[in-house]
Amino acid sequence: MRQITFFTLFILLFSCGEEGKNSSKDKQVKPKLSVVKQHTPLMSVNAVFEKEIKDWQDLKTVTVFIKKFEKVSPNEALSNALELRDLVASLKDNEIPKIIDTPAFHARLNVLYNETLRLADITLIPSITSDEVNFQVQKTILAFSSVNSKINTVFEKKRFEDAIDINIDFIGIDSTKMDSISLKTISKKKKEEELTKNKK
């Protein structure tokens, strides 16, 4: 009888000890998800081009929202992941300014949307680590930076082409090899030259 009592007490003490170890592990994991991490800052659209996209409300909304992720804890990132996914979906599906509406730009938008989907998906994984969340947040910010970089590139190219002042009739340009911005710029310059000639 004594042996059974000692054996029962031993099992109870051992199981309590294991529970204590597990709860201490939980206490160590939970704080990591609450630690705020500073991520790479978001690349913005150049200030000189902001007037070109001032009416693009979807882009403004995503920009303001994603800036919150630059300095965020994994818990905060996960709690905002679904809203970010929906905002990016709206950006992707709604009207895009014509000058930017190209396959290359849509490819970058799709990458961004996929990263936000992944961030939203990991909210459903109970055993997710803080490092995994931080890594996904970083990838999402970089994907949006890539979108803004493309916007900058398009407007930089347009500004450069608008500044060119040459007679295009005297240079050998194969119009089949040009993109829409270049064609539009050349067409505009031709019209301006014709108007100037007609006024004379």
mmCIF file of C-alpha atoms in Angstrom:
data_model
loop_
_atom_site.group_PDB
_atom_site.id
_atom_site.type_symbol
_atom_site.label_atom_id
_atom_site.label_comp_id
_atom_site.label_asym_id
_atom_site.label_seq_id
_atom_site.Cartn_x
_atom_site.Cartn_y
_atom_site.Cartn_z
ATOM 1 C CA MET A 1 0.000 0.000 0.000
ATOM 2 C CA ARG A 2 2.855 2.375 0.906
ATOM 3 C CA GLN A 3 4.552 1.644 -2.385
ATOM 4 C CA ILE A 4 1.412 2.508 -4.339
ATOM 5 C CA THR A 5 1.050 5.798 -2.427
ATOM 6 C CA PHE A 6 4.693 6.754 -3.041
ATOM 7 C CA PHE A 7 4.403 5.778 -6.683
ATOM 8 C CA THR A 8 1.226 7.936 -7.089
ATOM 9 C CA LEU A 9 2.878 10.899 -5.366
ATOM 10 C CA PHE A 10 5.971 10.511 -7.566
ATOM 11 C CA ILE A 11 3.831 10.556 -10.742
ATOM 12 C CA LEU A 12 1.898 13.632 -9.565
ATOM 13 C CA LEU A 13 5.088 15.533 -8.701
ATOM 14 C CA PHE A 14 6.727 14.563 -11.993
ATOM 15 C CA SER A 15 3.673 15.651 -14.051
ATOM 16 C CA CYS A 16 3.493 18.987 -12.181
ATOM 17 C CA GLY A 17 7.161 19.535 -12.957
ATOM 18 C CA GLU A 18 6.534 18.932 -16.686
ATOM 19 C CA GLU A 19 3.580 21.343 -16.681
ATOM 20 C CA GLY A 20 5.813 23.956 -15.067
ATOM 21 C CA LYS A 21 8.400 23.504 -17.804
ATOM 22 C CA ASN A 22 5.760 23.794 -20.551
ATOM 23 C CA SER A 23 4.233 26.928 -19.064
ATOM 24 C CA SER A 24 7.680 28.514 -18.754
ATOM 25 C CA LYS A 25 8.283 27.718 -22.458
ATOM 26 C CA ASP A 26 4.968 29.407 -23.329
ATOM 27 C CA LYS A 27 5.982 32.447 -21.311
ATOM 28 C CA GLN A 28 9.232 32.682 -23.290
ATOM 29 C CA VAL A 29 7.503 32.341 -26.697
ATOM 30 C CA LYS A 30 4.695 34.843 -26.120
ATOM 31 C CA PRO A 31 6.852 37.888 -25.355
ATOM 32 C CA LYS A 32 8.796 37.431 -28.641
ATOM 33 C CA LEU A 33 5.565 37.914 -30.574
ATOM 34 C CA SER A 34 5.055 41.201 -28.717
ATOM 35 C CA VAL A 35 8.537 42.620 -29.382
ATOM 36 C CA VAL A 36 8.390 45.567 -31.801
ATOM 37 C CA LYS A 37 10.744 45.203 -34.776
ATOM 38 C CA GLN A 38 12.040 47.992 -37.004
ATOM 39 C CA HIS A 39 11.800 46.890 -40.645
ATOM 40 C CA THR A 40 13.370 48.377 -43.768
ATOM 41 C CA PRO A 41 11.620 51.704 -44.489
ATOM 42 C CA LEU A 42 9.168 51.732 -47.349
ATOM 43 C CA MET A 43 10.336 53.295 -50.624
ATOM 44 C CA SER A 44 7.874 56.069 -51.444
ATOM 45 C CA VAL A 45 6.788 57.645 -54.699
ATOM 46 C CA ASN A 46 9.039 60.655 -55.378
ATOM 47 C CA ALA A 47 7.515 63.915 -54.175
ATOM 48 C CA VAL A 48 7.845 65.444 -57.673
ATOM 49 C CA PHE A 49 5.525 62.759 -59.065
ATOM 50 C CA GLU A 50 2.907 62.870 -56.302
ATOM 51 C CA LYS A 51 0.780 65.392 -58.212
ATOM 52 C CA GLU A 52 0.532 62.850 -61.054
ATOM 53 C CA ILE A 53 -1.181 60.324 -58.765
ATOM 54 C CA LYS A 54 -2.960 62.677 -56.354
ATOM 55 C CA ASP A 55 -6.375 61.231 -57.301
ATOM 56 C CA TRP A 56 -5.318 57.593 -56.931
ATOM 57 C CA GLN A 57 -7.069 56.953 -53.619
ATOM 58 C CA ASP A 58 -6.412 53.190 -53.440
ATOM 59 C CA LEU A 59 -2.644 53.725 -53.571
ATOM 60 C CA LYS A 60 -2.820 56.431 -50.884
ATOM 61 C CA THR A 61 -4.827 54.155 -48.583
ATOM 62 C CA VAL A 62 -2.418 51.209 -48.950
ATOM 63 C CA THR A 63 0.601 53.509 -48.460
ATOM 64 C CA VAL A 64 -0.753 54.943 -45.189
ATOM 65 C CA PHE A 65 -1.725 51.491 -43.907
ATOM 66 C CA ILE A 66 1.479 49.654 -44.831
ATOM 67 C CA LYS A 67 3.627 52.350 -43.191
ATOM 68 C CA LYS A 68 2.325 50.970 -39.864
ATOM 69 C CA PHE A 69 4.261 47.778 -40.644
ATOM 70 C CA GLU A 70 7.639 49.550 -40.724
ATOM 71 C CA LYS A 71 7.802 49.356 -36.930
ATOM 72 C CA VAL A 72 5.502 46.656 -35.620
ATOM 73 C CA SER A 73 5.374 43.608 -33.371
ATOM 74 C CA PRO A 74 4.504 40.230 -34.912
ATOM 75 C CA ASN A 75 1.210 40.234 -32.979
ATOM 76 C CA GLU A 76 0.229 43.649 -34.382
ATOM 77 C CA ALA A 77 1.267 42.600 -37.885
ATOM 78 C CA LEU A 78 -0.909 39.491 -37.692
ATOM 79 C CA SER A 79 -3.890 41.428 -36.348
ATOM 80 C CA ASN A 80 -3.684 43.861 -39.311
ATOM 81 C CA ALA A 81 -2.814 41.262 -41.976
ATOM 82 C CA LEU A 82 -6.369 40.609 -43.198
ATOM 83 C CA GLU A 83 -7.150 44.305 -43.625
ATOM 84 C CA LEU A 84 -3.896 44.838 -45.532
ATOM 85 C CA ARG A 85 -4.754 41.928 -47.850
ATOM 86 C CA ASP A 86 -8.178 43.450 -48.595
ATOM 87 C CA LEU A 87 -6.729 46.918 -49.264
ATOM 88 C CA VAL A 88 -4.145 45.511 -51.685
ATOM 89 C CA ALA A 89 -6.870 43.461 -53.412
ATOM 90 C CA SER A 90 -8.822 46.700 -53.894
ATOM 91 C CA LEU A 91 -5.718 48.441 -55.278
ATOM 92 C CA LYS A 92 -5.154 45.547 -57.679
ATOM 93 C CA ASP A 93 -8.750 45.296 -58.900
ATOM 94 C CA ASN A 94 -9.728 48.969 -59.162
ATOM 95 C CA GLU A 95 -8.814 51.486 -61.848
ATOM 96 C CA ILE A 96 -5.121 52.268 -62.311
ATOM 97 C CA PRO A 97 -3.861 55.457 -64.010
ATOM 98 C CA LYS A 98 -3.471 54.760 -67.728
ATOM 99 C CA ILE A 99 0.214 55.661 -67.908
ATOM 100 C CA ILE A 100 1.041 53.060 -65.227
ATOM 101 C CA ASP A 101 -1.420 50.397 -66.367
ATOM 102 C CA THR A 102 1.123 48.029 -67.968
ATOM 103 C CA PRO A 103 1.854 44.288 -67.674
ATOM 104 C CA ALA A 104 5.119 45.059 -65.818
ATOM 105 C CA PHE A 105 3.242 47.097 -63.211
ATOM 106 C CA HIS A 106 0.542 44.420 -62.836
ATOM 107 C CA ALA A 107 3.255 41.807 -62.280
ATOM 108 C CA ARG A 108 4.589 43.801 -59.321
ATOM 109 C CA LEU A 109 1.073 44.297 -57.955
ATOM 110 C CA ASN A 110 0.500 40.544 -58.162
ATOM 111 C CA VAL A 111 3.713 39.868 -56.220
ATOM 112 C CA LEU A 112 2.571 42.330 -53.538
ATOM 113 C CA TYR A 113 -0.868 40.717 -53.370
ATOM 114 C CA ASN A 114 0.688 37.244 -53.018
ATOM 115 C CA GLU A 115 2.862 38.457 -50.140
ATOM 116 C CA THR A 116 -0.171 39.919 -48.349
ATOM 117 C CA LEU A 117 -2.043 36.636 -48.908
ATOM 118 C CA ARG A 118 0.855 34.754 -47.307
ATOM 119 C CA LEU A 119 0.867 37.153 -44.350
ATOM 120 C CA ALA A 120 -2.887 36.666 -43.953
ATOM 121 C CA ASP A 121 -2.489 32.867 -44.185
ATOM 122 C CA ILE A 122 0.032 32.684 -41.365
ATOM 123 C CA THR A 123 -2.518 34.215 -38.994
ATOM 124 C CA LEU A 124 -4.126 30.743 -39.068
ATOM 125 C CA ILE A 125 -0.938 28.914 -38.013
ATOM 126 C CA PRO A 126 -0.956 28.606 -34.214
ATOM 127 C CA SER A 127 2.711 27.589 -33.927
ATOM 128 C CA ILE A 128 4.070 30.496 -36.018
ATOM 129 C CA THR A 129 7.266 32.068 -34.694
ATOM 130 C CA SER A 130 8.082 35.763 -34.415
ATOM 131 C CA ASP A 131 10.966 35.346 -36.881
ATOM 132 C CA GLU A 132 8.627 33.884 -39.512
ATOM 133 C CA VAL A 133 6.152 36.739 -39.077
ATOM 134 C CA ASN A 134 8.910 39.374 -39.208
ATOM 135 C CA PHE A 135 10.341 37.776 -42.359
ATOM 136 C CA GLN A 136 6.952 37.889 -44.090
ATOM 137 C CA VAL A 137 6.340 41.498 -43.032
ATOM 138 C CA GLN A 138 9.733 42.421 -44.509
ATOM 139 C CA LYS A 139 8.900 40.670 -47.801
ATOM 140 C CA THR A 140 5.561 42.500 -47.975
ATOM 141 C CA ILE A 141 7.178 45.911 -47.432
ATOM 142 C CA LEU A 142 9.804 45.157 -50.098
ATOM 143 C CA ALA A 143 7.071 44.112 -52.549
ATOM 144 C CA PHE A 144 5.252 47.424 -52.045
ATOM 145 C CA SER A 145 8.541 49.314 -52.390
ATOM 146 C CA SER A 146 8.925 47.566 -55.745
ATOM 147 C CA VAL A 147 5.481 48.838 -56.809
ATOM 148 C CA ASN A 148 6.457 52.411 -55.868
ATOM 149 C CA SER A 149 9.803 52.006 -57.623
ATOM 150 C CA LYS A 150 7.985 51.103 -60.846
ATOM 151 C CA ILE A 151 5.752 54.177 -60.518
ATOM 152 C CA ASN A 152 8.877 56.345 -60.091
ATOM 153 C CA THR A 153 10.503 54.732 -63.130
ATOM 154 C CA VAL A 154 7.466 55.347 -65.372
ATOM 155 C CA PHE A 155 7.195 59.034 -64.439
ATOM 156 C CA GLU A 156 10.966 59.540 -64.601
ATOM 157 C CA LYS A 157 10.918 58.171 -68.141
ATOM 158 C CA LYS A 158 7.990 60.384 -69.078
ATOM 159 C CA ARG A 159 9.727 63.465 -67.657
ATOM 160 C CA PHE A 160 12.900 62.625 -69.588
ATOM 161 C CA GLU A 161 11.005 62.147 -72.856
ATOM 162 C CA ASP A 162 9.061 65.383 -72.340
ATOM 163 C CA ALA A 163 12.384 67.204 -71.952
ATOM 164 C CA ILE A 164 13.787 65.906 -75.249
ATOM 165 C CA ASP A 165 13.638 68.585 -77.928
ATOM 166 C CA ILE A 166 14.770 67.054 -81.243
ATOM 167 C CA ASN A 167 13.244 66.663 -84.663
ATOM 168 C CA ILE A 168 12.283 63.001 -84.736
ATOM 169 C CA ASP A 169 11.932 62.981 -88.538
ATOM 170 C CA PHE A 170 15.724 62.932 -88.869
ATOM 171 C CA ILE A 171 16.476 59.969 -86.632
ATOM 172 C CA GLY A 172 15.956 56.314 -87.447
ATOM 173 C CA ILE A 173 13.339 55.159 -84.957
ATOM 174 C CA ASP A 174 11.578 51.846 -85.351
ATOM 175 C CA SER A 175 8.178 52.641 -83.869
ATOM 176 C CA THR A 176 7.383 48.932 -83.442
ATOM 177 C CA LYS A 177 10.097 48.692 -80.768
ATOM 178 C CA MET A 178 8.753 51.544 -78.613
ATOM 179 C CA ASP A 179 6.590 51.391 -75.537
ATOM 180 C CA SER A 180 3.355 53.351 -75.162
ATOM 181 C CA ILE A 181 4.976 56.278 -73.343
ATOM 182 C CA SER A 182 7.592 56.811 -76.059
ATOM 183 C CA LEU A 183 4.983 56.561 -78.837
ATOM 184 C CA LYS A 184 2.717 59.024 -77.061
ATOM 185 C CA THR A 185 5.591 61.481 -76.541
ATOM 186 C CA ILE A 186 6.667 61.315 -80.207
ATOM 187 C CA SER A 187 3.077 61.704 -81.407
ATOM 188 C CA LYS A 188 2.627 64.727 -79.139
ATOM 189 C CA LYS A 189 5.847 66.327 -80.417
ATOM 190 C CA LYS A 190 4.800 65.790 -84.036
ATOM 191 C CA LYS A 191 1.448 67.487 -83.389
ATOM 192 C CA GLU A 192 3.180 70.401 -81.682
ATOM 193 C CA GLU A 193 5.545 70.799 -84.637
ATOM 194 C CA GLU A 194 2.624 70.726 -87.105
ATOM 195 C CA LEU A 195 0.724 73.342 -85.097
ATOM 196 C CA THR A 196 3.805 75.576 -85.031
ATOM 197 C CA LYS A 197 4.240 75.227 -88.820
ATOM 198 C CA ASN A 198 0.540 75.996 -89.455
ATOM 199 C CA LYS A 199 0.692 79.141 -87.324
ATOM 200 C CA LYS A 200 3.571 80.434 -89.430
#
